[in-house]
Amino acid sequence: MSICLAVDIGGTKIAAALVDCTTNHIIERHQIATPQSQQPAIFSTALTSLLMPLAPQADFVAVASTGIINHGILTALNPDNLGGLNRFELVDDIQRITQLPTHAINDAQAAAWYEFISLNSNNNATNMLFITISTGIGGGLVLNRQLQTGARGISGHIGHTVVDMNGPMCGCGRQGCIEKVASGTAIGELGSALFKRPCNGQQVYQLALEGNKDAMKIIHSSAAAVAELIANLTISLDLDAVVIGGSVGLAPHYCEYIQQYLNEKPELYRPHIIPAQSGGDAGLLGAAHWFARQENHT
Ligand SMILES: [Zn+2]
């Protein structure tokens, strides 16, 4: 039996779990808050305290991390997001801590792979897109049944495709990225401007659910933008399934709104829209399963 030490590095928490590669089930799981200091040494110390107790039981390490993992080095489209951790040598550092072979991919890519294998136990999808609509918008692509990570680790970063060329400036350097127009953060900003008081995306969504027509317009324009993105990618990549996740994506009726906008388009632009099933451990389990396959640990 082969055991993977899976690690999920996010903006608020770092989770680590021992995963049985034969069953892809979690044996033991621990979690810490992500250090708010962006000093590499502090981050590295936190990783050491989390991973050291688990490493002796594992055969290899599989990491799912926020940001772009370019040949093992953590980078970001918006360098401000990572501060001192931009260009952090993530794979080398974890390899040094654990003394185990270590691999890493982006967290949305890992979640996409887990959604794909979960989906395919009762579905025959070949080309699948996973979209997570939350504080930001991220994604992962599976084409010809293979997870796409890309030459530079960028594949699937659909949050930075432009939907409004005159839209707000994005931290990545472009104008009108879908993340700036349709994410939970964008919904909160649009609501704050409209209602002339600070509100977050969740509050605007709640107002929409209570029947506020202005809030409903904001939610609908988000779903319409996501539907356009799905249609563009479907006709580019011949997607047969799109899995929607994230706190906004899985909020009441949001997937139905996306479906409504897609229904207005010709059939070729309409893949199956499926709500994500896998929950909070999709990153851990997706990374473990993907790299177990690469290493023939299954
Ligand atoms: Zn952008």
mmCIF file of N, CA and C and ligand atoms in Angstrom, residues 160 170 172 177, ligand 1:
data_model
loop_
_atom_site.group_PDB
_atom_site.id
_atom_site.type_symbol
_atom_site.label_atom_id
_atom_site.label_comp_id
_atom_site.label_asym_id
_atom_site.label_seq_id
_atom_site.Cartn_x
_atom_site.Cartn_y
_atom_site.Cartn_z
ATOM 1 N N HIS A 160 -8.813 35.170 -15.471
ATOM 2 C CA HIS A 160 -8.170 36.324 -16.098
ATOM 3 C C HIS A 160 -8.391 36.346 -17.602
ATOM 4 N N CYS A 170 -7.460 44.964 -13.481
ATOM 5 C CA CYS A 170 -7.198 43.779 -12.664
ATOM 6 C C CYS A 170 -5.736 43.786 -12.206
ATOM 7 N N CYS A 172 -3.680 41.585 -12.429
ATOM 8 C CA CYS A 172 -2.816 40.848 -13.364
ATOM 9 C C CYS A 172 -2.283 41.758 -14.463
ATOM 10 N N CYS A 177 -11.065 41.650 -16.545
ATOM 11 C CA CYS A 177 -11.037 40.194 -16.359
ATOM 12 C C CYS A 177 -12.336 39.748 -15.678
HETATM 13 ZN ZN ZN B 1 -6.814 39.631 -14.476
#
